[in-house]
Coordinates of C-alpha atoms and ligand atoms in Angstrom, one line a residue:
M272 CA 106.1 126.0 100.4
R273 CA 105.9 126.5 104.2
L274 CA 109.1 124.4 104.4
A275 CA 111.1 126.7 102.1
N276 CA 109.6 129.8 103.9
L277 CA 111.1 128.7 107.2
L278 CA 114.5 128.7 105.7
P279 CA 116.5 131.4 107.4
K280 CA 116.8 134.4 104.8
V281 CA 120.5 134.4 104.7
L282 CA 120.5 131.0 103.2
R283 CA 117.7 131.6 100.7
R284 CA 118.3 131.6 97.1
S285 CA 117.0 135.1 96.8
T286 CA 119.6 136.4 99.1
K287 CA 123.2 137.4 98.3
S288 CA 125.7 136.6 101.0
G289 CA 126.0 139.4 103.7
D290 CA 129.1 140.6 105.5
D291 CA 127.9 139.8 109.0
P292 CA 130.8 137.7 110.6
N293 CA 128.1 135.5 112.2
E294 CA 126.6 134.9 108.9
R295 CA 130.0 133.9 107.5
R296 CA 130.6 131.5 110.2
S297 CA 127.3 129.6 109.4
F298 CA 128.4 129.9 105.8
N299 CA 131.6 128.1 106.5
Y300 CA 129.8 125.2 108.2
W301 CA 127.5 125.2 105.3
Y302 CA 130.2 124.9 102.7
R303 CA 131.8 122.2 104.8
V304 CA 128.6 120.1 104.7
R305 CA 127.8 120.8 101.2
D306 CA 131.2 120.5 99.5
W307 CA 133.4 118.5 101.8
W308 CA 131.3 115.7 102.9
W309 CA 132.6 112.2 102.8
P310 CA 130.0 109.6 103.7
N311 CA 132.1 107.2 105.7
D312 CA 132.4 106.2 109.3
E313 CA 135.7 108.0 110.0
D314 CA 134.3 111.5 109.0
A315 CA 130.9 110.9 110.5
I316 CA 131.6 112.5 113.8
H317 CA 132.8 115.6 112.2
N318 CA 130.1 115.6 109.6
M319 CA 127.4 115.4 112.3
F320 CA 129.1 118.1 114.3
Y321 CA 129.0 120.6 111.4
L322 CA 125.5 119.5 110.5
K323 CA 124.2 120.0 114.0
H324 CA 125.7 123.5 114.1
I325 CA 123.8 124.4 111.0
V326 CA 120.5 123.0 112.2
D327 CA 120.7 124.6 115.5
E328 CA 120.2 127.9 113.9
F329 CA 117.0 126.7 112.1
P330 CA 113.5 127.3 113.4
L331 CA 112.2 124.2 115.4
E332 CA 110.0 122.9 112.6
L333 CA 113.0 122.6 110.2
Q334 CA 115.1 121.0 113.0
A335 CA 112.5 118.4 113.4
F336 CA 112.2 117.9 109.6
I337 CA 116.0 117.4 109.3
L338 CA 116.7 115.4 112.5
N339 CA 113.7 113.0 112.9
D340 CA 114.4 109.7 111.5
D341 CA 112.3 106.5 111.8
A342 CA 115.0 104.2 110.2
G343 CA 115.8 101.5 112.7
R344 CA 113.0 102.4 114.9
H345 CA 111.4 99.2 116.2
I346 CA 107.7 98.8 115.5
E347 CA 105.3 96.3 117.0
I348 CA 104.4 93.5 114.7
S349 CA 101.7 91.1 115.7
D350 CA 100.2 88.1 114.1
E351 CA 97.9 85.3 115.4
T352 CA 100.7 83.6 117.3
S353 CA 103.0 86.2 118.6
S354 CA 103.7 89.9 119.0
R355 CA 107.2 91.1 118.5
T356 CA 109.1 94.2 117.4
E357 CA 111.1 94.6 114.3
P358 CA 113.2 97.7 113.1
L359 CA 111.9 99.8 110.2
F360 CA 113.9 100.2 107.0
D361 CA 113.7 103.0 104.7
P362 CA 116.1 102.2 101.9
S363 CA 114.5 104.7 99.4
H364 CA 114.5 107.5 101.9
L365 CA 110.8 108.2 102.0
Q366 CA 111.3 110.0 105.5
P367 CA 110.7 113.5 104.1
L368 CA 107.1 112.5 103.3
E369 CA 106.7 111.6 106.9
N370 CA 108.5 114.6 108.3
I371 CA 106.6 117.2 106.2
T372 CA 103.7 116.4 108.4
L373 CA 105.7 117.8 111.3
I374 CA 105.4 121.4 109.9
G375 CA 102.8 123.1 111.9
Q376 CA 102.9 120.9 114.9
S377 CA 102.8 122.3 118.3
E378 CA 106.0 123.6 119.7
R379 CA 106.0 121.1 122.6
K380 CA 105.7 118.1 120.3
L381 CA 108.5 119.5 118.0
Q382 CA 110.7 120.1 121.1
A383 CA 110.3 116.5 122.2
I384 CA 111.1 115.2 118.7
V385 CA 114.2 117.3 118.3
S386 CA 115.5 116.4 121.7
K387 CA 114.8 112.6 121.2
S388 CA 116.5 112.8 117.9
K389 CA 119.6 114.5 119.4
E390 CA 119.7 112.0 122.1
R391 CA 119.7 109.3 119.4
I392 CA 122.6 111.1 117.6
D393 CA 124.5 111.1 120.8
V394 CA 124.0 107.4 121.5
E395 CA 125.1 106.6 117.8
T396 CA 128.2 109.1 118.3
K397 CA 129.3 107.1 121.3
N398 CA 129.0 103.9 119.4
S399 CA 131.0 105.2 116.5
E400 CA 133.9 106.3 118.8
P401 CA 136.9 103.9 118.6
K402 CA 135.8 100.6 119.9
T403 CA 137.4 99.3 123.0
S404 CA 136.7 95.6 122.8
L405 CA 133.8 94.6 125.1
P406 CA 132.9 96.5 128.2
H407 CA 135.0 95.3 131.0
N408 CA 132.0 94.6 133.1
L409 CA 130.2 92.5 130.6
G410 CA 128.9 89.3 132.3
Q411 CA 128.8 90.8 135.7
A412 CA 125.6 90.4 137.5
D413 CA 124.9 94.1 137.9
L414 CA 125.0 94.8 134.3
A415 CA 122.0 96.9 133.2
L416 CA 119.5 95.2 131.0
G417 CA 119.6 97.9 128.5
S418 CA 123.2 97.5 127.8
V419 CA 122.9 93.7 127.4
D420 CA 120.3 94.4 124.6
E421 CA 122.7 97.0 123.2
W422 CA 125.7 94.6 123.1
L423 CA 123.9 91.5 122.0
F424 CA 121.4 92.7 119.6
G425 CA 122.7 96.1 118.6
A426 CA 119.7 97.9 119.8
Y427 CA 119.1 100.9 122.3
Y428 CA 116.4 102.7 123.9
I429 CA 115.5 106.4 123.6
G430 CA 112.8 106.9 126.1
N431 CA 110.7 103.9 125.7
I432 CA 111.3 103.5 121.9
K433 CA 113.6 100.8 120.9
F434 CA 116.1 101.6 118.0
K435 CA 118.3 99.3 116.1
K436 CA 121.9 100.6 115.8
V437 CA 122.3 102.0 112.2
G438 CA 125.5 103.9 112.5
L439 CA 126.3 107.6 112.9
S440 CA 127.4 107.9 109.3
Y441 CA 124.0 106.4 108.1
L442 CA 122.0 109.0 110.4
A443 CA 124.2 111.9 109.2
D444 CA 123.8 111.1 105.5
R445 CA 120.1 110.9 105.8
A446 CA 119.8 114.1 107.8
R447 CA 122.0 115.9 105.2
K448 CA 119.7 114.7 102.5
R449 CA 116.7 116.2 104.3
L450 CA 118.8 119.5 104.8
F451 CA 119.3 119.6 101.1
F452 CA 115.5 118.7 100.5
I453 CA 114.7 122.0 102.0
F454 CA 117.3 123.8 100.0
A455 CA 115.9 122.1 96.8
A456 CA 112.5 123.2 97.6
D457 CA 113.6 126.7 97.9
E458 CA 115.5 126.4 94.6
I459 CA 112.5 125.0 92.8
L460 CA 110.2 127.7 94.0
D461 CA 112.8 130.4 93.2
A462 CA 112.7 129.1 89.7
M463 CA 108.9 129.4 89.5
V464 CA 109.0 133.0 90.6
G465 CA 109.7 135.3 87.6
Q466 CA 111.4 134.8 84.2
N467 CA 113.6 131.9 82.9
T468 CA 111.9 129.3 84.9
N469 CA 113.0 126.3 82.6
Q470 CA 116.6 127.6 82.6
K471 CA 116.7 128.0 86.3
L472 CA 115.1 124.5 86.8
N473 CA 117.9 123.1 84.5
N474 CA 120.5 124.6 86.8
T475 CA 119.1 123.4 90.1
W476 CA 121.5 121.2 91.7
H477 CA 120.5 120.9 95.4
S478 CA 117.8 118.4 94.3
K479 CA 120.5 116.0 93.3
V480 CA 121.9 115.9 96.7
S481 CA 118.5 115.7 98.4
G482 CA 118.3 112.0 97.4
A483 CA 114.5 112.6 96.7
V484 CA 114.4 112.7 93.0
R485 CA 114.0 109.0 92.3
G486 CA 110.7 108.3 90.8
Y487 CA 108.7 105.1 91.4
L488 CA 106.9 102.7 89.1
Y489 CA 103.8 100.8 90.0
V490 CA 101.0 99.0 88.4
E491 CA 97.4 99.9 88.8
N492 CA 94.5 98.3 87.0
D493 CA 96.9 96.5 84.6
E494 CA 98.6 99.7 83.7
V495 CA 102.2 100.9 84.5
K496 CA 102.2 104.2 86.3
S497 CA 105.0 106.3 87.7
H498 CA 104.9 108.3 90.9
P499 CA 107.0 111.5 90.6
P500 CA 110.0 111.8 92.9
I501 CA 109.0 112.9 96.5
L502 CA 110.7 116.3 95.9
F503 CA 108.8 117.0 92.7
S504 CA 105.4 115.5 93.9
F505 CA 104.8 118.9 95.6
V506 CA 104.8 121.0 92.5
V507 CA 104.0 118.8 89.5
G508 CA 100.9 120.0 88.0
V509 CA 100.7 123.4 89.6
Q510 CA 100.5 126.6 87.8
P511 CA 103.9 128.5 88.3
S512 CA 102.4 131.8 87.5
R513 CA 100.4 131.7 90.7
I514 CA 103.6 131.0 92.7
R515 CA 105.0 134.3 93.9
R516 CA 107.5 135.9 96.2
C517 CA 106.0 138.4 98.7
G518 CA 107.3 141.9 98.0
I519 CA 107.4 142.7 101.7
C520 CA 108.7 139.7 103.5
E521 CA 110.0 137.6 100.6
S522 CA 108.0 134.5 101.6
Y523 CA 106.7 132.3 98.8
F524 CA 103.0 132.2 98.5
W525 CA 100.2 131.0 96.4
A526 CA 98.3 133.7 94.6
G527 CA 94.6 132.8 94.8
R528 CA 93.9 136.0 92.9
K529 CA 95.9 136.9 89.9
D530 CA 96.7 140.4 91.2
K531 CA 97.9 139.4 94.5
K532 CA 101.4 140.7 95.3
V533 CA 101.7 140.2 98.9
C534 CA 101.4 137.0 101.1
S535 CA 99.2 138.2 103.9
E536 CA 97.0 141.0 105.4
Q537 CA 99.9 142.1 107.6
C538 CA 102.3 142.4 104.6
G539 CA 99.4 144.2 102.6
A540 CA 99.2 146.7 105.4
T541 CA 102.9 147.3 105.4
S542 CA 102.9 147.7 101.5
R543 CA 99.9 150.3 101.7
K544 CA 101.9 152.3 104.3
R545 CA 105.0 152.3 102.1
E546 CA 103.1 153.3 99.0
Q547 CA 101.5 156.0 101.2
R548 CA 104.9 157.3 102.2
I549 CA 106.2 157.3 98.6
R550 CA 103.2 159.4 97.6
D551 CA 103.6 161.9 100.4
Y552 CA 107.3 162.2 99.5
E553 CA 106.4 162.8 95.8
K554 CA 103.8 165.3 96.7
K555 CA 106.3 167.2 98.8
I556 CA 108.9 167.3 95.9
G557 CA 106.1 168.1 93.5
T558 CA 104.9 171.1 95.6
R559 CA 108.6 172.3 95.9
R560 CA 109.1 172.1 92.1
R561 CA 105.9 174.1 91.8
K562 CA 107.0 176.7 94.0
R563 CA 110.4 177.1 92.1
K564 CA 108.6 177.5 88.9
N565 CA 106.5 180.2 90.6
R566 CA 109.5 182.1 91.6
K567 CA 110.9 182.3 88.0
Ligands
LIG157 ZN1 104.8 138.8 103.2

């Protein structure tokens, strides 16, 4: 829910597109990423370019959620005989489960995650530029150790963390899935609020692009069970009548009490002020009407 609340209001389900040219610019990038996306190496540089523009306008927490990717990160593996590092793989894209824990982290930590992720994107971008055979100085004595590693083993370092080369296209596609994961969350919560929930749920389509709608089978105590897809695991079983949209700030919130109409104390105060103003206004009109009646 917090994930969807961080989404800029212009891009939310509840908002109709505005006429602000700045908004329209981000809409153009947005349509480019949504509708003209070809997941291949030739388009990867452009894809990532548009994606980064969209993400740059997001709050830091969402930037971290979208950009942070552990696929290809080397982790320490030790057994009795040796200790070595091996790259992580995440073929089912479980990354959102990990990245959702970033929501609410300190700004400093998020800042570091975002800048490291961007650094990694830059390295992969360079790698995906047209290849010019081997670097001319390969084999020379002054060759930095890091680049030997890169050329021989397809790995590179960001800070002190070692990554396997995964390809820009791969990184871009996964980041795009996480972008749509957020939109899908907004779409699902929007369906929960108000009428026609099932109809709205039927029409959700961001979830399909999020790559997070595959369920998982597992066996426990000699019984086959299924785990809901990551995207749905956050809402399966909850009472939709308690999911509401704040009448003041439009954020989604969980109504602990049935009559709750606003998300926070602050919005409650704003709402009371507004009601007071309406009452004052009605009083004014009311007295004027009465005066007019008296005159007749
Ligand atoms: Zn509110």
